[in-house]
Amino acid sequence: MLSPNPPKNQRSPTTLKIRRRRATSTMEMVVAIALLAATATMVGKFVHQVKLGLRDRELSARFDWELMNAHERIGSWPLERITLEEIQQISLPKALTEHVANARLTASIQKIEKPLPATQITLAIECERYGQTIQPSVLTFWVPSSAEKTP
Amino acid sequence: MMRRSGFTLVETVGFVVATGTLLTLSALLLNQAFDAHRASLSHLQRMQSLELFVDRWRDDVQSCSKVTPGAELLITKTDNFDIVYSIINQSMVRTRRQDGKDIGHDHWQLPSQGSVTWHIDDQGRIPLLICTLEFSGDPIAFDDLTLVSRIGTGGSK
């Protein structure tokens, strides 16, 4: 006896079979972990950059203050004491040299005649950051040679 | 054929654990980022505050007629106008006094708890006022800060 034909809207048993997922595939796991790792790396980099930026800003302010301190000290000296040798004896504080590699104060002196006779002094703090020598702060000022007003 | 109408306990627990782990990791990462951002803003404000204090202090010292260091720094500008610097509650306070009466205050929040000492170095042609700030707690890259200013060389009033 022939079996009756199935109705047109009824599918065969093979197409009725529903494949239910019971786990995640390896590829999905790998993608999820990769995304998580990428996010973690980006956040880590962001935090690191923020910290570096803060530290650079602090050091920049600190360099400015040290240059101003040196300027004030030199300005208080008698004129005959203002020489390159004397200026080079000004030392940076330990708190700074301990935090920055090879931080040092450099100076140059030049006598000028115009607009008035004076000594032009240029101070700079050099240090090593990120593996290379940088010159983060420079201050130039003038000390009149005569008994004019102090700078 | 028996059709499943829900999840097993193990599947539910697995889902909850996996979701919980992901949420925890995400929260930790975001928390770190927010912390760094908050800290940077706060730090920036305090550094700016310190910079403003240093500028103001130098200006006061350079434009004064006399300084008297002690627990507080007394800067005499004119016969009847003085300025007093002191640290109160992690802030540097600048008090203006006219005829002995307080007429105003300025505050600058310091980067952390700190103490200050002042002394005069008069070995040069012009005397120097040296201010040493020492910080504790170290939210900044340095523990102490020394500021030097010549006394009475003519800053702005």
Coordinates of C-alpha atoms in Angstrom, one line a residue:
Chain A
M1 CA 0.0 0.0 0.0
L2 CA 1.3 3.3 -1.0
S3 CA 1.8 5.8 1.7
P4 CA -0.2 9.0 1.3
N5 CA 1.7 12.0 0.0
P6 CA 2.6 14.5 2.6
P7 CA 0.7 17.8 2.5
K8 CA 2.4 20.5 0.5
N9 CA 3.1 22.7 3.4
Q10 CA 4.7 20.0 5.5
R11 CA 8.4 19.6 5.3
S12 CA 10.3 16.4 5.2
P13 CA 11.8 15.0 8.5
T14 CA 15.3 16.0 7.6
T15 CA 14.5 19.7 7.2
L16 CA 12.6 19.6 10.5
K17 CA 15.7 18.8 12.4
I18 CA 16.7 21.9 14.3
R19 CA 20.4 22.1 15.2
R20 CA 20.7 23.7 18.6
R21 CA 24.0 25.2 19.7
R22 CA 25.3 23.8 22.8
A23 CA 28.7 25.7 23.0
T24 CA 30.7 28.4 21.4
S25 CA 33.1 27.6 18.6
T26 CA 36.8 28.0 18.9
M27 CA 36.7 30.8 16.4
E28 CA 34.2 32.7 18.5
M29 CA 36.2 32.3 21.6
V30 CA 39.4 33.5 19.8
V31 CA 37.6 36.5 18.5
A32 CA 36.1 37.4 21.9
I33 CA 39.4 37.0 23.6
A34 CA 41.1 39.1 20.9
L35 CA 38.6 41.8 21.3
L36 CA 38.9 41.8 25.1
A37 CA 42.7 41.8 24.8
A38 CA 42.6 44.7 22.3
T39 CA 40.4 46.7 24.6
A40 CA 42.6 46.0 27.6
T41 CA 45.7 47.0 25.6
M42 CA 44.1 50.3 24.5
V43 CA 43.0 51.1 28.0
G44 CA 46.4 50.2 29.4
K45 CA 48.1 52.4 26.8
F46 CA 45.7 55.3 27.6
V47 CA 46.4 55.1 31.3
H48 CA 50.2 54.9 30.6
Q49 CA 50.0 57.9 28.3
V50 CA 48.1 59.9 30.8
K51 CA 50.6 59.1 33.5
L52 CA 53.5 60.0 31.2
G53 CA 51.8 63.2 30.2
L54 CA 51.3 64.2 33.9
R55 CA 54.9 63.4 34.7
D56 CA 56.2 65.4 31.7
R57 CA 54.1 68.4 32.7
E58 CA 55.4 68.2 36.3
L59 CA 58.9 68.0 35.1
S60 CA 58.4 70.9 32.7
A61 CA 57.1 73.1 35.6
R62 CA 59.9 71.9 37.8
F63 CA 62.5 72.8 35.2
D64 CA 61.0 76.3 34.8
W65 CA 61.2 76.8 38.6
E66 CA 64.8 75.6 38.7
L67 CA 65.7 78.0 35.9
M68 CA 64.0 80.8 37.7
N69 CA 65.8 79.9 40.9
A70 CA 69.2 79.9 39.1
H71 CA 68.2 83.3 37.6
E72 CA 67.4 84.7 41.0
R73 CA 70.7 83.4 42.5
I74 CA 72.8 84.8 39.6
G75 CA 71.0 88.1 39.8
S76 CA 72.0 88.4 43.5
W77 CA 75.7 87.9 42.8
P78 CA 78.2 90.7 42.5
L79 CA 78.9 91.5 38.9
E80 CA 82.5 90.2 39.0
R81 CA 81.2 86.8 40.2
I82 CA 79.0 86.2 37.2
T83 CA 81.3 83.9 35.2
L84 CA 80.6 80.6 33.4
E85 CA 82.6 78.7 36.0
E86 CA 80.5 80.1 38.9
I87 CA 77.3 79.4 37.0
Q88 CA 78.2 75.9 36.3
Q89 CA 78.6 75.3 40.0
I90 CA 74.9 75.7 40.5
S91 CA 73.6 72.2 41.1
L92 CA 70.1 70.9 40.4
P93 CA 68.3 69.5 43.5
K94 CA 68.5 65.8 44.3
A95 CA 64.8 65.4 44.0
L96 CA 65.0 66.3 40.3
T97 CA 68.2 64.5 39.4
E98 CA 66.9 61.3 41.0
H99 CA 63.8 61.3 38.8
V100 CA 65.3 62.4 35.5
A101 CA 68.2 60.7 33.8
N102 CA 71.3 62.9 33.4
A103 CA 69.6 66.1 34.2
R104 CA 72.1 68.9 34.1
L105 CA 72.1 72.7 34.0
T106 CA 74.1 74.2 31.1
A107 CA 75.0 77.8 30.6
S108 CA 76.5 80.1 28.1
I109 CA 77.6 83.7 28.6
Q110 CA 78.0 86.4 26.0
K111 CA 79.0 90.0 26.5
I112 CA 76.9 92.5 24.5
E113 CA 77.2 96.2 23.9
K114 CA 73.8 97.1 22.5
P115 CA 71.3 98.3 23.5
L116 CA 73.4 98.7 26.7
P117 CA 76.6 97.0 28.0
A118 CA 75.5 93.8 29.6
T119 CA 76.2 90.1 30.0
Q120 CA 73.7 87.9 28.3
I121 CA 73.3 84.6 30.1
T122 CA 71.5 81.6 28.7
L123 CA 70.6 78.8 31.0
A124 CA 69.2 75.4 29.9
I125 CA 68.3 72.2 31.6
E126 CA 69.1 69.2 29.6
C127 CA 68.1 65.6 30.4
E128 CA 67.4 62.3 28.8
R129 CA 63.9 61.3 28.2
Y130 CA 62.7 58.3 26.2
G131 CA 66.3 57.4 25.4
Q132 CA 67.4 60.6 23.8
T133 CA 68.8 63.9 25.1
I134 CA 66.4 66.7 25.1
Q135 CA 66.6 70.4 26.1
P136 CA 63.2 71.0 27.7
S137 CA 63.7 74.5 29.1
V138 CA 65.8 77.5 28.2
L139 CA 66.0 80.9 29.9
T140 CA 67.9 83.9 28.6
F141 CA 68.4 87.0 30.7
W142 CA 70.8 90.0 30.8
V143 CA 72.7 91.5 33.7
P144 CA 73.8 95.1 33.0
S145 CA 77.5 95.6 33.2
S146 CA 77.2 99.0 34.7
A147 CA 75.5 100.0 37.9
E148 CA 72.1 100.0 36.1
K149 CA 69.1 98.4 37.7
T150 CA 69.4 94.7 38.3
P151 CA 67.4 92.4 36.0
Chain B
M1 CA 11.2 13.6 19.7
M2 CA 11.5 15.6 23.0
R3 CA 12.0 19.3 22.4
R4 CA 13.8 21.3 25.0
S5 CA 11.8 24.1 26.4
G6 CA 14.6 25.8 28.4
F7 CA 18.2 25.8 29.5
T8 CA 19.7 23.4 31.9
L9 CA 21.0 24.6 35.3
V10 CA 24.6 24.0 34.1
E11 CA 24.0 26.1 31.0
T12 CA 22.5 28.9 33.0
V13 CA 25.3 28.9 35.5
G14 CA 27.8 28.9 32.7
F15 CA 26.1 31.8 31.0
V16 CA 26.0 33.8 34.3
V17 CA 29.6 33.1 35.1
A18 CA 30.8 34.0 31.6
T19 CA 28.8 37.2 31.5
G20 CA 29.9 38.1 35.0
T21 CA 33.5 37.6 34.1
L22 CA 33.2 39.8 31.0
L23 CA 31.4 42.5 32.9
T24 CA 33.9 42.4 35.7
L25 CA 36.8 42.7 33.3
S26 CA 35.2 45.5 31.4
A27 CA 34.4 47.3 34.7
L28 CA 37.9 47.0 35.8
L29 CA 39.3 48.4 32.6
L30 CA 36.9 51.2 32.5
N31 CA 37.5 52.0 36.1
Q32 CA 41.2 52.2 35.5
A33 CA 40.6 54.6 32.6
F34 CA 38.2 56.8 34.6
D35 CA 40.6 56.8 37.6
A36 CA 43.5 57.9 35.4
H37 CA 41.3 60.7 33.9
R38 CA 40.1 61.9 37.3
A39 CA 43.6 61.8 38.7
S40 CA 45.0 63.7 35.8
L41 CA 42.3 66.5 36.1
S42 CA 42.8 66.8 39.8
H43 CA 46.6 66.8 39.4
L44 CA 46.5 69.4 36.6
Q45 CA 44.4 71.7 38.8
R46 CA 46.9 71.3 41.7
M47 CA 49.9 71.9 39.5
Q48 CA 48.3 75.0 38.1
S49 CA 47.5 76.1 41.6
L50 CA 51.1 75.6 42.6
E51 CA 52.3 77.5 39.5
L52 CA 50.0 80.4 40.4
F53 CA 51.3 80.5 43.9
V54 CA 54.9 80.5 42.8
D55 CA 54.3 83.5 40.5
R56 CA 52.4 85.4 43.1
W57 CA 54.9 84.7 45.8
R58 CA 57.9 85.8 43.7
D59 CA 56.1 88.9 42.7
D60 CA 55.3 89.7 46.4
V61 CA 58.9 89.1 47.6
Q62 CA 60.4 91.1 44.8
S63 CA 58.2 94.1 45.4
C64 CA 58.4 94.2 49.2
S65 CA 60.3 96.5 51.5
K66 CA 61.0 93.8 54.1
V67 CA 60.4 90.1 54.8
T68 CA 60.2 88.4 58.1
P69 CA 60.5 84.6 57.9
G70 CA 59.1 82.4 60.7
A71 CA 56.4 79.9 61.0
E72 CA 54.5 82.3 58.7
L73 CA 56.2 84.5 56.2
L74 CA 55.4 88.2 56.8
I75 CA 56.1 90.4 53.8
T76 CA 55.9 94.1 54.5
K77 CA 54.9 96.0 51.4
T78 CA 54.4 99.5 52.8
D79 CA 54.1 100.9 56.3
N80 CA 50.5 99.8 56.7
F81 CA 50.2 97.0 54.2
D82 CA 51.5 93.4 54.9
I83 CA 51.1 90.0 53.3
V84 CA 51.3 86.8 55.3
Y85 CA 51.9 83.4 53.7
S86 CA 51.1 80.3 55.7
I87 CA 49.9 76.7 55.1
I88 CA 46.4 75.8 56.3
N89 CA 44.7 72.5 55.4
Q90 CA 46.9 71.6 52.4
S91 CA 46.6 75.0 51.0
M92 CA 49.0 77.9 50.8
V93 CA 47.1 80.9 52.1
R94 CA 48.0 84.5 51.3
T95 CA 46.5 86.9 53.7
R96 CA 46.5 90.7 53.0
R97 CA 46.6 92.9 56.1
Q98 CA 46.0 96.6 56.2
D99 CA 46.7 98.4 59.5
G100 CA 46.9 95.0 61.2
K101 CA 43.5 93.8 59.9
D102 CA 42.8 91.0 57.5
I103 CA 41.3 92.4 54.3
G104 CA 41.4 89.4 52.1
H105 CA 42.8 85.9 51.4
D106 CA 44.0 83.9 48.4
H107 CA 44.2 80.1 48.6
W108 CA 46.2 77.8 46.4
Q109 CA 45.8 74.1 47.0
L110 CA 49.1 72.2 47.3
P111 CA 49.6 68.9 45.4
S112 CA 49.6 67.1 48.8
Q113 CA 50.0 67.6 52.5
G114 CA 53.0 69.8 52.9
S115 CA 55.1 71.9 55.2
V116 CA 57.0 75.1 54.4
T117 CA 60.2 76.7 55.8
W118 CA 61.5 80.1 54.9
H119 CA 65.0 81.5 55.3
I120 CA 67.0 84.4 54.1
D121 CA 70.4 84.0 52.4
D122 CA 72.2 87.4 52.6
Q123 CA 75.6 86.4 51.3
G124 CA 75.1 88.0 47.9
R125 CA 74.8 91.5 46.6
I126 CA 71.0 91.2 47.1
P127 CA 69.5 89.1 49.8
L128 CA 67.6 86.0 48.7
L129 CA 64.5 84.5 50.3
I130 CA 64.5 80.7 50.1
C131 CA 61.2 78.8 50.4
T132 CA 61.4 75.1 50.9
L133 CA 58.1 73.1 50.4
E134 CA 58.1 69.5 51.5
F135 CA 55.4 67.3 50.4
S136 CA 54.2 64.0 51.9
G137 CA 52.0 61.4 50.2
D138 CA 53.8 62.1 47.0
P139 CA 51.1 62.4 44.3
I140 CA 53.7 64.3 42.3
A141 CA 57.0 63.3 40.9
F142 CA 59.0 65.2 43.6
D143 CA 59.0 65.3 47.4
D144 CA 60.2 68.8 47.9
L145 CA 60.4 72.1 46.0
T146 CA 62.8 74.9 46.7
L147 CA 61.9 78.4 45.5
V148 CA 64.4 81.3 45.4
S149 CA 63.6 84.9 45.1
R150 CA 65.5 88.1 45.4
I151 CA 64.1 90.4 48.1
G152 CA 62.8 93.8 47.0
T153 CA 64.2 94.1 43.5
G154 CA 61.0 95.7 42.1
G155 CA 58.3 93.3 40.9
S156 CA 54.8 94.6 40.2
K157 CA 52.8 95.9 43.1

